[in-house]
Coordinates of C-alpha atoms and ligand atoms in Angstrom, one line a residue:
M1 CA -0.1 0.1 0.2
G2 CA 1.3 3.4 -0.8
R3 CA 0.8 6.6 0.2
P4 CA -2.5 8.4 0.8
T5 CA -2.9 10.6 -1.8
R6 CA -3.7 13.4 0.6
E7 CA -1.7 13.1 3.2
A8 CA -1.2 15.0 6.5
R9 CA 2.1 13.7 8.1
I10 CA 2.0 13.9 11.8
D11 CA 5.5 13.7 12.9
L12 CA 4.8 12.9 16.5
E13 CA 8.1 11.8 17.6
A14 CA 8.9 15.7 16.6
L15 CA 6.0 17.1 19.2
A16 CA 7.4 15.7 21.7
A17 CA 10.4 16.7 21.4
N18 CA 9.0 21.0 20.6
V19 CA 6.6 19.6 24.4
R20 CA 10.0 18.6 26.1
T21 CA 11.9 21.8 24.5
L22 CA 8.9 24.4 25.9
R23 CA 9.2 22.1 29.6
G24 CA 12.4 22.6 29.7
V25 CA 11.6 26.9 28.5
V26 CA 8.9 27.6 31.4
A27 CA 10.3 25.3 34.1
P28 CA 9.0 24.8 36.8
S29 CA 6.0 25.6 35.5
Q30 CA 3.2 22.8 34.2
T31 CA 2.2 22.9 31.3
M32 CA -1.2 22.5 29.6
V33 CA -1.0 21.6 26.1
V34 CA -3.7 22.8 24.2
V35 CA -5.8 20.0 22.2
K36 CA -8.9 22.1 20.9
A37 CA -10.0 21.6 17.4
N38 CA -8.8 18.7 16.5
A39 CA -5.1 19.6 18.0
Y40 CA -4.8 22.3 15.3
G41 CA -6.1 19.8 12.7
H42 CA -3.0 17.5 13.7
G43 CA -5.4 14.8 15.7
A44 CA -7.1 15.1 19.2
V45 CA -6.2 11.9 20.6
D46 CA -2.9 11.2 19.0
V47 CA -1.9 14.4 20.1
A48 CA -2.8 14.7 23.3
R49 CA -1.3 10.9 24.2
T50 CA 2.1 12.2 23.2
A51 CA 2.3 15.3 24.8
V52 CA 1.4 13.2 28.1
E53 CA 3.7 10.6 27.3
A54 CA 6.5 13.6 27.2
G55 CA 5.5 15.0 30.1
S56 CA 2.8 17.6 29.4
E57 CA 0.2 18.0 33.6
W58 CA -2.4 18.8 31.6
L59 CA -4.8 19.0 28.6
G60 CA -6.6 21.9 27.6
V61 CA -9.9 21.8 24.6
V62 CA -12.8 24.1 24.4
D63 CA -16.1 22.3 24.2
I64 CA -16.5 20.0 26.8
S65 CA -17.5 17.6 24.1
E66 CA -13.7 17.7 23.0
G67 CA -12.7 16.4 26.5
L68 CA -15.0 13.7 26.8
A69 CA -13.3 12.3 23.5
L70 CA -10.0 12.7 25.4
R71 CA -11.8 10.6 28.1
S72 CA -13.8 8.2 25.9
A73 CA -9.7 6.9 24.6
G74 CA -8.1 6.9 27.6
I75 CA -6.6 9.7 28.8
R76 CA -6.6 10.0 32.0
V77 CA -4.4 13.2 32.8
P78 CA -6.7 16.7 34.1
I79 CA -8.2 18.4 30.9
L80 CA -9.8 22.0 31.5
A81 CA -12.6 22.9 29.2
W82 CA -13.2 27.0 28.7
L83 CA -16.1 28.0 26.1
H84 CA -19.4 27.2 27.2
G85 CA -23.1 27.3 25.7
E86 CA -25.9 27.3 27.5
D87 CA -26.5 23.6 26.9
A88 CA -22.7 22.7 27.3
D89 CA -23.2 19.4 29.4
F90 CA -21.9 20.1 32.9
E91 CA -22.9 16.7 34.9
A92 CA -21.2 15.2 32.4
A93 CA -18.1 16.9 32.2
V94 CA -18.3 16.9 36.4
E95 CA -18.9 12.7 36.1
A96 CA -15.7 12.9 33.8
G97 CA -13.6 14.7 36.1
I98 CA -12.9 17.6 33.6
D99 CA -12.6 20.6 35.0
L100 CA -15.1 23.8 33.8
G101 CA -13.3 26.8 33.1
I102 CA -16.2 29.7 34.3
S103 CA -16.9 33.4 33.0
T104 CA -20.1 34.3 34.0
F105 CA -22.5 33.9 37.0
P106 CA -24.8 31.4 35.0
Q107 CA -22.2 29.2 34.5
L108 CA -20.7 29.2 38.2
E109 CA -24.5 29.0 39.3
R110 CA -24.7 25.6 37.0
A111 CA -21.7 24.0 38.0
A112 CA -22.5 24.5 41.6
A113 CA -25.6 22.4 40.8
T114 CA -24.1 19.6 39.1
A115 CA -24.9 16.4 40.7
G116 CA -20.9 15.6 41.1
H117 CA -18.6 18.1 43.0
A118 CA -17.4 20.2 40.1
L119 CA -13.7 21.5 40.0
V120 CA -13.8 25.1 38.1
Q121 CA -11.1 27.7 37.2
I122 CA -12.6 30.7 37.1
K123 CA -11.5 32.9 33.7
V124 CA -11.4 36.3 34.4
D125 CA -11.6 39.3 31.8
T126 CA -7.8 41.4 32.2
G127 CA -7.8 43.0 29.0
L128 CA -8.9 40.4 25.5
S129 CA -12.8 41.2 26.2
R130 CA -13.4 37.8 25.0
N131 CA -14.9 35.7 27.6
G132 CA -13.4 35.4 32.0
V133 CA -15.5 37.5 34.1
E134 CA -15.3 41.4 34.2
T135 CA -12.5 42.4 36.0
D136 CA -14.9 45.0 38.6
L137 CA -17.1 42.0 38.6
A138 CA -14.3 38.9 39.5
A139 CA -14.4 40.3 43.7
E140 CA -18.1 39.0 43.5
M141 CA -18.1 36.4 41.4
F142 CA -14.8 34.8 43.8
R143 CA -17.0 35.3 47.1
R144 CA -20.1 33.1 45.6
A145 CA -17.4 30.6 44.4
A146 CA -16.3 30.3 47.8
A147 CA -19.4 30.1 49.7
F148 CA -20.6 27.2 46.9
Q149 CA -16.9 25.6 47.7
R150 CA -17.8 26.2 51.5
E151 CA -21.0 24.2 51.3
G152 CA -19.3 21.6 49.3
R153 CA -20.2 21.8 46.2
L154 CA -17.9 22.6 44.1
T155 CA -13.9 23.1 44.6
V156 CA -11.9 25.7 42.9
R157 CA -8.9 24.6 41.8
G158 CA -7.8 27.5 39.7
V159 CA -7.9 31.5 38.7
W160 CA -6.7 32.3 35.2
S161 CA -6.1 35.0 32.2
H162 CA -5.4 34.7 28.2
L163 CA -2.9 37.4 26.8
A164 CA -4.0 39.7 23.6
N165 CA -0.5 39.8 23.1
A166 CA -0.8 43.7 22.0
G167 CA 2.9 44.2 23.0
E168 CA 4.8 44.0 26.0
D169 CA 3.4 46.9 28.1
A170 CA 0.2 45.5 27.0
D171 CA 1.1 42.2 28.3
R172 CA 2.3 43.4 31.7
E173 CA -1.0 45.8 32.4
Q174 CA -2.9 41.9 32.0
L175 CA -0.4 40.4 34.4
T176 CA -1.5 43.3 36.9
R177 CA -4.8 43.0 36.9
F178 CA -4.6 39.3 37.0
E179 CA -2.6 39.9 40.3
A180 CA -5.1 41.9 41.7
A181 CA -8.0 39.2 40.6
V182 CA -5.8 36.7 42.2
A183 CA -5.7 38.4 45.4
A184 CA -10.2 39.8 45.2
A185 CA -10.0 35.2 45.3
E186 CA -7.2 35.0 48.2
E187 CA -9.5 38.2 50.2
S188 CA -13.0 35.8 49.4
G189 CA -10.6 32.8 50.9
L190 CA -9.8 31.0 48.2
R191 CA -6.5 29.0 47.5
P192 CA -6.4 28.2 44.1
E193 CA -4.0 25.8 43.4
L194 CA -3.7 27.0 39.6
R195 CA -3.0 30.2 38.5
H196 CA -1.9 30.9 34.8
L197 CA -1.6 33.3 32.2
A198 CA 0.1 32.8 29.4
A199 CA 0.0 31.0 26.2
T200 CA 2.9 30.1 24.0
A201 CA 3.8 33.3 22.8
G202 CA 3.8 34.4 26.8
A203 CA 4.8 31.7 28.2
I204 CA 8.3 32.3 25.6
S205 CA 8.6 36.0 25.6
L206 CA 7.2 37.2 29.1
P207 CA 8.5 35.4 32.1
E208 CA 6.9 36.5 34.9
S209 CA 3.8 35.5 33.2
R210 CA 4.2 31.6 33.6
L211 CA 2.8 31.7 37.4
D212 CA 2.2 28.3 37.9
L213 CA 1.0 26.6 34.8
V214 CA 1.7 27.6 30.8
R215 CA -1.4 26.7 28.8
L216 CA 0.8 25.6 25.1
G217 CA -0.8 25.1 21.5
I218 CA 1.1 26.9 18.4
G219 CA 4.7 25.9 20.1
V220 CA 4.0 21.9 20.6
Y221 CA 2.8 22.1 16.7
G222 CA 6.8 23.3 16.0
L223 CA 5.2 26.6 14.8
S224 CA 6.7 29.8 15.9
P225 CA 3.9 33.0 17.2
F226 CA 6.2 35.7 16.3
D227 CA 6.0 37.5 13.3
G228 CA 9.6 36.8 11.6
V229 CA 10.7 34.4 14.2
S230 CA 11.1 30.8 12.4
S231 CA 10.6 27.3 14.9
A232 CA 14.2 26.8 14.1
D233 CA 15.0 30.2 15.6
L234 CA 12.6 28.7 19.2
G235 CA 14.4 25.8 18.4
L236 CA 10.6 23.7 17.3
R237 CA 10.4 21.7 14.5
P238 CA 6.6 22.2 12.8
V239 CA 4.9 18.4 13.2
M240 CA 3.0 18.9 10.5
E241 CA 3.6 18.0 6.6
L242 CA 1.6 18.4 3.8
S243 CA 1.5 16.6 0.6
A244 CA -0.2 15.1 -2.3
E245 CA 0.3 13.3 -4.8
I246 CA 0.5 14.1 -8.7
V247 CA -2.5 12.9 -10.2
S248 CA -2.2 14.2 -13.8
V249 CA 0.7 15.6 -16.1
K250 CA 0.8 17.4 -19.3
R251 CA 2.3 19.2 -21.7
V252 CA 0.9 22.6 -23.2
P253 CA 1.6 25.7 -25.3
A254 CA 3.2 28.9 -24.8
G255 CA -0.3 31.0 -23.7
T256 CA -2.5 28.0 -22.1
G257 CA -4.8 29.7 -19.9
V258 CA -5.3 27.8 -16.4
S259 CA -7.4 26.9 -14.0
Y260 CA -11.3 29.0 -13.5
G261 CA -10.6 33.0 -14.6
Y262 CA -7.1 32.4 -16.4
S263 CA -5.7 34.5 -13.8
Y264 CA -2.8 32.3 -15.5
R265 CA -1.6 31.8 -18.6
T266 CA 1.5 29.9 -19.1
P267 CA 4.4 32.4 -20.5
A268 CA 6.0 29.7 -22.8
E269 CA 5.6 26.1 -24.2
S270 CA 5.3 24.1 -20.4
T271 CA 4.3 21.0 -18.2
L272 CA 1.2 21.6 -15.8
A273 CA 0.7 18.7 -12.8
L274 CA -2.7 18.6 -10.9
V275 CA -2.5 18.6 -7.0
P276 CA -6.2 17.2 -5.9
L277 CA -6.0 19.0 -2.9
G278 CA -8.3 22.6 -2.9
Y279 CA -10.3 25.0 -0.5
A280 CA -12.6 21.9 0.8
D281 CA -9.5 20.6 2.1
G282 CA -8.4 24.0 3.7
I283 CA -6.3 25.2 0.9
P284 CA -6.9 28.9 1.1
R285 CA -8.1 30.4 -2.5
S286 CA -6.4 33.3 -1.3
A287 CA -3.0 32.4 -2.4
S288 CA -3.7 31.0 -5.5
S289 CA -0.5 32.0 -8.3
A290 CA 1.1 32.4 -5.2
A291 CA 2.0 30.1 -2.1
P292 CA 5.1 28.0 -2.6
V293 CA 5.2 24.0 -3.3
S294 CA 8.1 21.9 -3.4
I295 CA 8.8 19.1 -6.3
N296 CA 11.3 16.5 -6.3
G297 CA 13.1 19.2 -4.2
K298 CA 12.3 22.3 -6.6
T299 CA 10.5 24.9 -5.3
Y300 CA 7.2 26.3 -7.8
R301 CA 4.5 28.3 -7.2
V302 CA 0.5 27.7 -7.3
S303 CA -0.7 28.7 -10.6
G304 CA -4.0 30.4 -11.3
R305 CA -6.9 29.7 -8.6
V306 CA -7.2 27.0 -6.5
A307 CA -10.4 25.2 -7.4
M308 CA -12.8 22.9 -4.5
D309 CA -10.8 20.1 -5.2
Q310 CA -7.7 21.0 -7.2
F311 CA -5.1 23.4 -8.0
V312 CA -1.9 23.0 -10.9
V313 CA 1.4 23.6 -10.9
D314 CA 3.5 24.9 -13.8
V315 CA 6.6 23.1 -13.1
G316 CA 8.1 24.7 -16.5
D317 CA 10.1 21.6 -18.6
D318 CA 11.2 20.0 -15.7
E319 CA 10.5 16.2 -14.7
V320 CA 7.4 15.6 -13.5
T321 CA 4.9 12.1 -13.6
V322 CA 2.3 11.3 -11.8
G323 CA 2.6 9.7 -8.8
D324 CA 5.5 12.2 -7.9
R325 CA 4.4 13.9 -4.7
A326 CA 3.7 17.7 -3.9
V327 CA 5.0 19.4 -0.6
L328 CA 2.5 22.4 -0.3
F329 CA 4.5 23.0 3.7
G330 CA 6.3 21.0 6.3
D331 CA 9.4 21.6 7.9
P332 CA 11.7 23.6 5.9
S333 CA 15.4 22.2 7.2
T334 CA 14.0 19.4 4.7
G335 CA 13.3 21.6 1.7
A336 CA 9.9 22.1 2.1
P337 CA 7.8 25.4 2.3
S338 CA 7.0 26.5 5.3
A339 CA 3.3 26.5 6.6
E340 CA 3.9 30.7 7.6
D341 CA 5.4 30.9 3.9
W342 CA 1.5 29.3 3.1
A343 CA -0.3 32.3 5.6
A344 CA 2.2 35.0 3.8
A345 CA 0.5 33.9 0.2
A346 CA -2.9 33.8 2.0
G347 CA -2.6 37.1 4.2
T348 CA -2.6 34.9 7.1
I349 CA -1.1 33.4 9.8
N350 CA 0.2 29.7 10.8
Y351 CA -2.4 28.8 12.7
E352 CA -4.9 29.6 10.5
I353 CA -2.9 27.3 7.8
V354 CA -2.9 24.3 10.2
T355 CA -5.8 24.4 12.1
R356 CA -7.5 24.6 8.4
I357 CA -7.1 20.9 7.0
G358 CA -10.2 19.7 5.9
P359 CA -11.5 15.6 6.7
R360 CA -10.3 14.4 3.1
V361 CA -6.8 14.7 4.1
T362 CA -5.5 11.4 5.8
R363 CA -3.4 12.2 8.6
V364 CA -0.5 9.3 9.6
Q365 CA 1.1 9.6 12.2
S366 CA 4.6 8.5 12.3
W367 CA 7.2 8.4 14.9
Ligands
LIG1 C1 -5.9 28.4 22.4 C2 -5.7 28.9 22.9 C3 -4.2 28.6 24.2 C4 -3.4 28.7 23.4 O1 -2.9 29.2 22.6 P1 -1.0 29.8 21.3 O2 -1.1 30.7 20.8 O3 -1.6 28.5 20.2 O4 -0.1 28.7 22.2 C5 -4.2 29.1 25.0 N1 -5.4 29.5 25.8 C6 -6.0 29.9 25.3 C7 -7.7 30.8 26.7 C8 -6.7 29.2 24.0 O5 -8.2 29.4 23.9

């Protein structure tokens, strides 16, 4: 059996190495590897298992259902889930031992009302203006949580927040607001075992933000959260390599229009290679005629529009045959283009490039 036509190769050894590298940077703080959104498109269960083997004490998810899927796969480490709709299943989360991130008073009430004993981590909005209780309401939230805790209905295991990455001064202001919130929690009689604020960027660039634990996403996938700083600069190895088999090759005359709208025409007689990946697979249409593709060790460009299922690469007079592989991105140290190259071509960030890779692409784990 050969390789899948469309393959996202997931290098779990690189993932484990990245977890260990980042743990070394942030020690003695604990780490929570964030596996939301199918582990940024890399496959949640395999990533979670590998991260735990590499030493991550915690796993982080957005939805309770993502946490329940990890529990069903036999993963036993503590898990935090933090974004809940009104119908989110708090009962199931508590039963499965999943910590609930709590951002609102109704969520706190619902956690206290579950049949089991809820483990909660109260999120404070220190300046990102997304979820989390507003700082001026935090003291009241902590008082109510402390009352529930005295009644034995829940335990406040953590207090946490999230940085806006709006520059060092803004990050430090958030840290100051966070420290005030922690002080308010303590005044209410709470002694949360975990205070956490930093994701990958803060964990690397603002040591004071590491506190008891850091939540690591993009870095464990081997990608940099910083503009102009590469994976290699951070000692990280990209985990995902996206490639596809070339399914058709044809020789065409000069001036041949390529793909919808003829936004590309061959400048001379040349060879066109067809790659069976399109925007349905997460290939950004905005990368049309721009993003790099490596074939047989040489880098070309997408030629013309990315369609739903396929795009074309003009390889000129080079020898390319059906069955050769087109590598879209991977580890630049292997000669592959990077996810950052694709992000630049598409006007987005590396996070979006890997996370959007769709279900028609076969994930193949390697070690
Ligand atoms: C996604 C997310 C993270 C991880 O962020 P990275 O920048 O990928 O490290 C951490 N915390 C929260 C609340 C998140 O939503």
